[in-house]
Amino acid sequence: MLSSVSSRLLVAPRAVAPLLRGATTAQRSMASSARVRFVQQQPSGLLGVSYRSFASSSAAACSNKDCCNLHCPKCDFVMNSFCPFCPSCDSLQPEKPRDCPTDYFCLLNQPHKYSIDTTGAEQCYRKLQNRLHPDKVAHIEGADPEVAAADSAMVNDAIKVLRSPLKRAEHLLQLETGVKADDDEADGMGNMDPSVLMEMLEYNEEIDDAEGDEKEMLKLTQENDDRIKECEDELTRLCDEARDWEAVETEVNRLRFLVRIDDRLKGTVNKM
C-alpha cells in the first residue's frame, strides 16, 4: 500500500487523503514526506492561485529547529510550522497550539534570513487576510470565526515584524538562538557590548550639544540614517552569510539604540 501511496503522491497529491485511511502512523509519515517533495518540486503557479502556492514550501520544510509537527485534521498533511490553511488540502486549520512557536518568516513564506522578499511577503499577507476575512470564513463549513480572527491578528503581527528592520532582526535572532528582545533589559544596559554603549553615549552627547540648532540637528539626523543603513547591511551579512548569532545580538542591540536616537532626533526636529 505504501509504495502505491508514494507513487500516487508524486502524481496527484490532492488525491492522497482517501489512500491514507487505515494506514499506519509510519505509512502516513512517509506519505506526507513524499507529498512534501511533490509540493517543493513544483514550479511557481502549478498549485493554482491559492494560499498553498505561497505557503506550501515554508509550512512543509521550515528551517526552524524548534518547529512543531502539526497534522492537518482533514488530510493528515504534516506541517513543521503553523499556517492558517493546509498547504495540501487548503482547509482552514484549528487554533495554533500554545506551545508551538510563532514563526513569522514561515507564516509569510520567507526563509530564515534578514534580507527577505518584501514583495512576496506583502502578497502572502494580502492573500491570507483576504481568505481570513469574516465574510469569506462564513462560507467555510465548520470554520470557527474566532480562530480565523486570531489567525488574522497573527498575520497582521507577522507583516509588522517583517516590515521593520529592527523587529525582523529581533525575531530572527529569537528563532535561531532563543534570545528574546527585552526592551527593559536594553534600557538598563545590562548586557550591552561596551563599545556599542560608548558609541550610543557619544551620539546622545552630540544631540545634547546640538539642541536648538536646526541645521546641526538635520545633519545629525542624516548621519544617523547612514549609521542605520550600515547596521542593516551588517546584519544582512551576519545573518545570511556568516550566521554569527553572537555578533548578530550585538548588532541588534546597536540597531535598537540607533532607532531610538532616530526617534529622538526626528521628534526634536519636528518641534522646531
Coordinates of C-alpha atoms in Angstrom, one line a residue:
M1 CA 0.0 0.0 0.0
L2 CA 2.8 2.4 1.0
S3 CA 4.6 2.2 -2.4
S4 CA 1.3 2.8 -4.1
V5 CA 0.6 5.8 -1.9
S6 CA 4.0 7.3 -2.5
S7 CA 3.9 6.9 -6.3
R8 CA 0.5 8.5 -6.5
L9 CA 1.7 11.3 -4.2
L10 CA 4.2 12.3 -6.9
V11 CA 1.4 12.5 -9.4
A12 CA -1.7 13.7 -7.7
P13 CA -1.2 15.0 -4.1
R14 CA -4.8 16.2 -3.6
A15 CA -6.0 12.6 -4.1
V16 CA -3.9 11.2 -1.2
A17 CA -6.4 11.5 1.7
P18 CA -8.6 8.6 0.7
L19 CA -5.4 6.4 0.3
L20 CA -4.2 7.1 3.8
R21 CA -7.4 5.8 5.5
G22 CA -6.4 2.8 7.5
A23 CA -2.6 3.4 7.1
T24 CA -0.2 3.1 10.0
T25 CA 1.4 6.1 11.6
A26 CA 4.7 5.2 9.8
Q27 CA 3.0 5.0 6.5
R28 CA 1.2 8.3 7.0
S29 CA 4.6 9.9 7.9
M30 CA 6.3 8.5 4.8
A31 CA 3.4 9.5 2.6
S32 CA 3.4 13.0 3.9
S33 CA 7.2 13.3 3.3
A34 CA 6.6 12.2 -0.3
R35 CA 3.9 14.9 -0.6
V36 CA 6.3 17.5 0.7
R37 CA 8.7 16.6 -2.0
F38 CA 5.9 16.9 -4.6
V39 CA 5.0 20.4 -3.3
Q40 CA 8.5 21.6 -3.2
Q41 CA 9.4 20.4 -6.7
Q42 CA 6.6 22.2 -8.5
P43 CA 7.3 25.3 -10.4
S44 CA 5.6 28.5 -9.3
G45 CA 1.9 28.6 -10.1
L46 CA 1.4 24.9 -10.6
L47 CA -0.7 24.5 -7.5
G48 CA -3.0 27.3 -8.5
V49 CA -3.7 30.8 -7.2
S50 CA -4.4 30.0 -3.6
Y51 CA -2.6 30.2 -0.3
R52 CA -0.9 26.9 -0.9
S53 CA 1.2 28.5 -3.7
F54 CA 2.6 30.9 -1.1
A55 CA 2.9 28.7 1.9
S56 CA 3.5 25.1 0.8
S57 CA 7.3 25.1 1.0
S58 CA 7.6 27.1 4.2
A59 CA 5.0 25.1 6.1
A60 CA 6.3 21.8 5.0
A61 CA 10.0 22.4 5.4
C62 CA 10.7 25.3 7.8
S63 CA 14.3 25.5 8.9
N64 CA 13.4 26.4 12.5
K65 CA 14.7 23.6 14.6
D66 CA 12.1 24.3 17.3
C67 CA 9.1 24.0 14.9
C68 CA 6.4 21.5 15.9
N69 CA 4.9 18.8 13.8
L70 CA 1.3 19.7 13.1
H71 CA -1.1 17.3 11.3
C72 CA -4.0 18.6 9.2
P73 CA -7.1 17.0 10.7
K74 CA -8.7 16.7 7.3
C75 CA -5.9 15.1 5.2
D76 CA -3.2 14.4 7.8
F77 CA -0.6 16.5 5.9
V78 CA 2.4 17.2 8.2
M79 CA 3.3 20.9 8.8
N80 CA 6.5 21.8 10.6
S81 CA 5.3 25.3 11.1
F82 CA 1.8 26.6 11.7
C83 CA -0.2 28.2 8.8
P84 CA -3.9 29.0 8.8
F85 CA -4.6 26.9 5.7
C86 CA -3.3 23.4 4.9
P87 CA -0.8 23.6 2.0
S88 CA -2.2 20.3 0.7
C89 CA -6.0 20.3 1.0
D90 CA -6.4 24.0 1.6
S91 CA -8.7 23.5 4.7
L92 CA -8.8 26.1 7.5
Q93 CA -6.7 24.7 10.4
P94 CA -7.7 24.6 14.1
E95 CA -6.3 27.1 16.6
K96 CA -2.5 27.2 16.8
P97 CA -1.3 25.2 19.8
R98 CA 0.1 27.5 22.5
D99 CA 3.4 25.5 22.7
C100 CA 4.0 25.8 19.0
P101 CA 6.5 28.7 18.3
T102 CA 5.2 31.5 16.2
D103 CA 7.4 31.8 13.1
Y104 CA 6.5 35.0 11.1
F105 CA 9.0 34.1 8.4
C106 CA 7.4 30.8 7.6
L107 CA 3.9 32.2 8.0
L108 CA 4.6 34.7 5.2
N109 CA 6.6 32.2 3.1
Q110 CA 10.0 33.7 3.8
P111 CA 13.3 31.9 4.6
H112 CA 15.1 32.5 7.9
K113 CA 17.1 35.4 6.5
Y114 CA 17.4 39.1 7.3
S115 CA 17.2 40.0 3.7
I116 CA 13.7 38.9 2.6
D117 CA 11.5 39.2 -0.5
T118 CA 9.4 42.1 0.8
T119 CA 7.1 42.0 -2.3
G120 CA 6.4 38.3 -1.8
A121 CA 5.8 38.8 1.9
E122 CA 3.3 41.5 1.2
Q123 CA 1.5 39.4 -1.4
C124 CA 1.2 36.5 1.0
Y125 CA -0.1 38.8 3.7
R126 CA -2.8 40.2 1.5
K127 CA -3.8 36.8 0.2
L128 CA -4.1 35.4 3.8
Q129 CA -6.1 38.4 5.0
N130 CA -8.4 38.1 2.1
R131 CA -9.1 34.5 2.9
L132 CA -9.4 35.1 6.6
H133 CA -12.0 37.9 6.1
P134 CA -15.2 37.2 8.1
D135 CA -17.3 37.2 5.0
K136 CA -15.1 34.5 3.4
V137 CA -14.8 32.5 6.6
A138 CA -18.6 32.5 7.0
H139 CA -18.9 30.3 3.8
I140 CA -16.3 27.7 5.1
E141 CA -18.2 24.7 6.5
G142 CA -17.3 24.1 10.1
A143 CA -15.0 27.1 10.4
D144 CA -14.6 28.8 13.8
P145 CA -14.8 32.6 13.3
E146 CA -12.9 33.2 16.5
V147 CA -10.0 31.0 15.3
A148 CA -10.0 32.8 12.0
A149 CA -9.9 36.2 13.8
A150 CA -6.9 35.0 15.9
D151 CA -5.2 33.9 12.7
S152 CA -5.9 37.3 11.1
A153 CA -4.4 39.1 14.1
M154 CA -1.3 36.8 13.9
V155 CA -0.8 37.6 10.2
N156 CA -1.1 41.3 11.0
D157 CA 1.6 40.9 13.6
A158 CA 3.8 39.0 11.1
I159 CA 3.8 41.7 8.5
K160 CA 4.5 44.4 11.0
V161 CA 7.5 42.4 12.3
L162 CA 8.9 41.6 8.8
R163 CA 8.4 45.2 7.6
S164 CA 10.5 46.6 10.5
P165 CA 14.3 46.0 10.1
L166 CA 14.7 46.0 13.9
K167 CA 11.8 43.7 14.7
R168 CA 12.7 41.4 11.9
A169 CA 16.3 41.1 13.2
E170 CA 15.0 40.5 16.8
H171 CA 12.5 37.8 15.6
L172 CA 15.2 36.0 13.6
L173 CA 17.6 36.1 16.5
Q174 CA 15.0 34.6 18.8
L175 CA 14.1 31.9 16.3
E176 CA 17.7 30.9 15.8
T177 CA 19.0 31.2 19.3
G178 CA 16.1 31.6 21.8
V179 CA 17.4 35.1 22.7
K180 CA 14.3 37.2 23.1
A181 CA 14.4 41.0 22.7
D182 CA 13.9 42.6 26.1
D183 CA 13.5 46.4 25.9
D184 CA 13.6 46.8 29.7
E185 CA 16.9 44.9 29.8
A186 CA 18.2 47.0 26.9
D187 CA 17.2 50.2 28.8
G188 CA 19.1 49.0 31.8
M189 CA 22.2 48.4 29.5
G190 CA 22.9 45.2 31.5
N191 CA 24.1 43.0 28.6
M192 CA 25.2 45.8 26.3
D193 CA 28.5 45.5 24.5
P194 CA 30.8 48.2 26.0
S195 CA 31.8 49.5 22.5
V196 CA 28.2 49.9 21.5
L197 CA 27.3 51.5 24.8
M198 CA 30.1 54.1 24.4
E199 CA 29.1 54.8 20.8
M200 CA 25.5 55.5 21.9
L201 CA 26.6 57.7 24.8
E202 CA 28.7 59.8 22.4
Y203 CA 25.7 60.1 19.9
N204 CA 23.5 61.3 22.7
E205 CA 26.0 63.9 23.8
E206 CA 26.2 65.2 20.2
I207 CA 22.4 65.6 20.2
D208 CA 22.5 67.4 23.5
D209 CA 25.1 69.8 22.2
A210 CA 23.1 70.5 19.0
E211 CA 19.8 71.2 20.8
G212 CA 18.2 74.4 19.3
D213 CA 20.4 74.3 16.2
E214 CA 18.1 73.1 13.4
K215 CA 20.9 72.8 10.8
E216 CA 23.1 70.8 13.1
M217 CA 20.1 68.6 14.1
L218 CA 19.3 67.8 10.5
K219 CA 23.0 67.0 9.9
L220 CA 23.0 64.5 12.8
T221 CA 19.7 63.0 11.6
Q222 CA 21.3 62.3 8.2
E223 CA 24.4 60.8 9.8
N224 CA 22.2 58.6 12.0
D225 CA 20.2 57.4 8.9
D226 CA 23.6 56.4 7.4
R227 CA 24.5 54.5 10.5
I228 CA 21.2 52.7 10.5
K229 CA 21.8 51.7 6.8
E230 CA 25.3 50.4 7.7
C231 CA 23.9 48.5 10.6
E232 CA 21.2 46.8 8.4
D233 CA 23.9 45.9 5.8
E234 CA 26.0 44.3 8.5
L235 CA 23.0 42.4 9.8
T236 CA 22.4 41.0 6.3
R237 CA 26.0 39.8 6.2
L238 CA 26.0 38.3 9.7
C239 CA 22.6 36.7 9.4
D240 CA 22.6 35.5 5.8
E241 CA 26.2 34.7 5.2
A242 CA 28.3 34.3 8.4
R243 CA 25.4 33.1 10.6
D244 CA 27.3 34.5 13.5
W245 CA 24.5 34.9 16.1
E246 CA 26.6 36.2 18.9
A247 CA 27.7 39.1 16.6
V248 CA 24.1 39.4 15.4
E249 CA 22.9 40.0 19.0
T250 CA 25.5 42.8 19.4
E251 CA 24.4 44.4 16.1
V252 CA 20.7 44.1 17.0
N253 CA 21.4 46.0 20.3
R254 CA 23.2 48.6 18.2
L255 CA 20.3 49.0 15.8
R256 CA 17.8 49.2 18.7
F257 CA 19.7 52.2 20.1
L258 CA 20.1 53.8 16.6
V259 CA 16.3 53.6 16.1
R260 CA 15.7 55.3 19.5
I261 CA 18.2 58.0 18.6
D262 CA 16.4 58.4 15.3
D263 CA 13.1 58.8 17.1
R264 CA 14.7 61.4 19.4
L265 CA 16.3 63.4 16.5
K266 CA 13.2 63.5 14.3
G267 CA 10.9 64.3 17.2
T268 CA 13.2 67.2 18.2
V269 CA 13.4 68.5 14.6
N270 CA 9.6 68.3 14.1
K271 CA 9.2 70.6 17.1
M272 CA 11.5 73.3 15.7

